[in-house]
XYZ file of C-alpha atoms in Angstrom:
92
model
C 121.621 104.735 163.151
C 119.810 107.345 165.160
C 117.043 105.419 166.863
C 117.174 104.560 170.569
C 114.963 101.511 169.993
C 117.462 100.078 167.491
C 120.301 100.747 169.930
C 118.470 98.921 172.741
C 117.836 95.952 170.450
C 121.509 95.720 169.456
C 122.637 96.283 173.052
C 120.495 93.396 174.323
C 122.024 91.008 171.795
C 125.570 92.050 172.789
C 124.825 91.640 176.492
C 123.317 88.188 175.902
C 126.127 86.891 173.681
C 129.318 88.168 175.324
C 130.738 87.541 178.806
C 131.916 90.984 179.896
C 131.134 93.931 177.669
C 129.883 97.492 177.701
C 128.158 99.189 174.795
C 127.596 102.924 174.393
C 125.681 104.979 171.841
C 127.415 108.256 170.963
C 125.479 110.168 168.288
C 125.867 107.918 165.245
C 128.677 105.722 166.591
C 128.401 102.672 168.814
C 131.285 101.826 171.102
C 131.829 98.367 172.524
C 134.338 97.387 175.173
C 135.340 93.812 176.014
C 137.362 92.418 178.923
C 137.558 88.943 177.454
C 140.171 88.525 174.684
C 138.226 85.674 173.064
C 135.097 87.829 172.819
C 137.079 90.728 171.357
C 138.828 88.440 168.842
C 135.536 86.883 167.759
C 133.943 90.327 167.326
C 136.890 91.679 165.361
C 137.116 88.648 163.074
C 133.396 88.079 162.480
C 131.985 91.596 162.556
C 134.649 94.276 162.058
C 137.003 92.480 159.651
C 134.777 90.292 157.506
C 135.985 89.044 154.096
C 135.162 92.317 152.378
C 133.928 95.736 153.513
C 130.703 95.120 151.541
C 130.107 91.989 153.622
C 130.366 93.771 156.978
C 127.234 95.073 158.735
C 129.286 97.880 160.313
C 131.702 100.614 159.308
C 134.656 100.901 161.709
C 134.828 104.317 163.349
C 137.483 106.345 165.071
C 137.962 106.014 168.841
C 137.254 109.733 169.427
C 134.909 110.921 172.127
C 133.887 108.840 175.120
C 136.345 106.096 176.048
C 135.402 102.800 177.636
C 138.442 102.816 179.884
C 137.398 99.952 182.170
C 137.650 97.444 179.309
C 140.815 96.097 177.668
C 139.513 95.967 174.075
C 137.498 98.789 172.514
C 135.865 99.177 169.103
C 133.910 102.038 167.546
C 131.590 101.520 164.609
C 128.574 102.742 162.681
C 125.825 100.223 162.027
C 124.955 100.051 158.344
C 122.798 96.888 158.498
C 121.139 96.301 161.892
C 119.457 93.038 160.900
C 122.666 91.516 159.540
C 124.588 92.618 162.646
C 122.041 90.975 164.936
C 122.020 87.838 162.780
C 125.825 87.536 162.961
C 125.891 88.221 166.711
C 123.300 85.522 167.265
C 125.639 83.002 165.609
C 128.049 83.523 168.525
């Protein structure tokens, strides 16, 4: 994912669906930080750790680079299927 328009689209969905979160775009990796444990648990279960890696719209990344230190729960990932990610987030 290297398009700012795609990032803005994904960012808007996150900000509309989760209580307290921050999302950053760092080269090819997106970073999301949550304050709310329920939001973080939902994201981990339904997006990051789906039934199989083939079923997930993202590839988990390493937490290198910029940290989202103001948030308790942080995830890094690469988007492999933007439409599926947005569809799953909208089910929240």
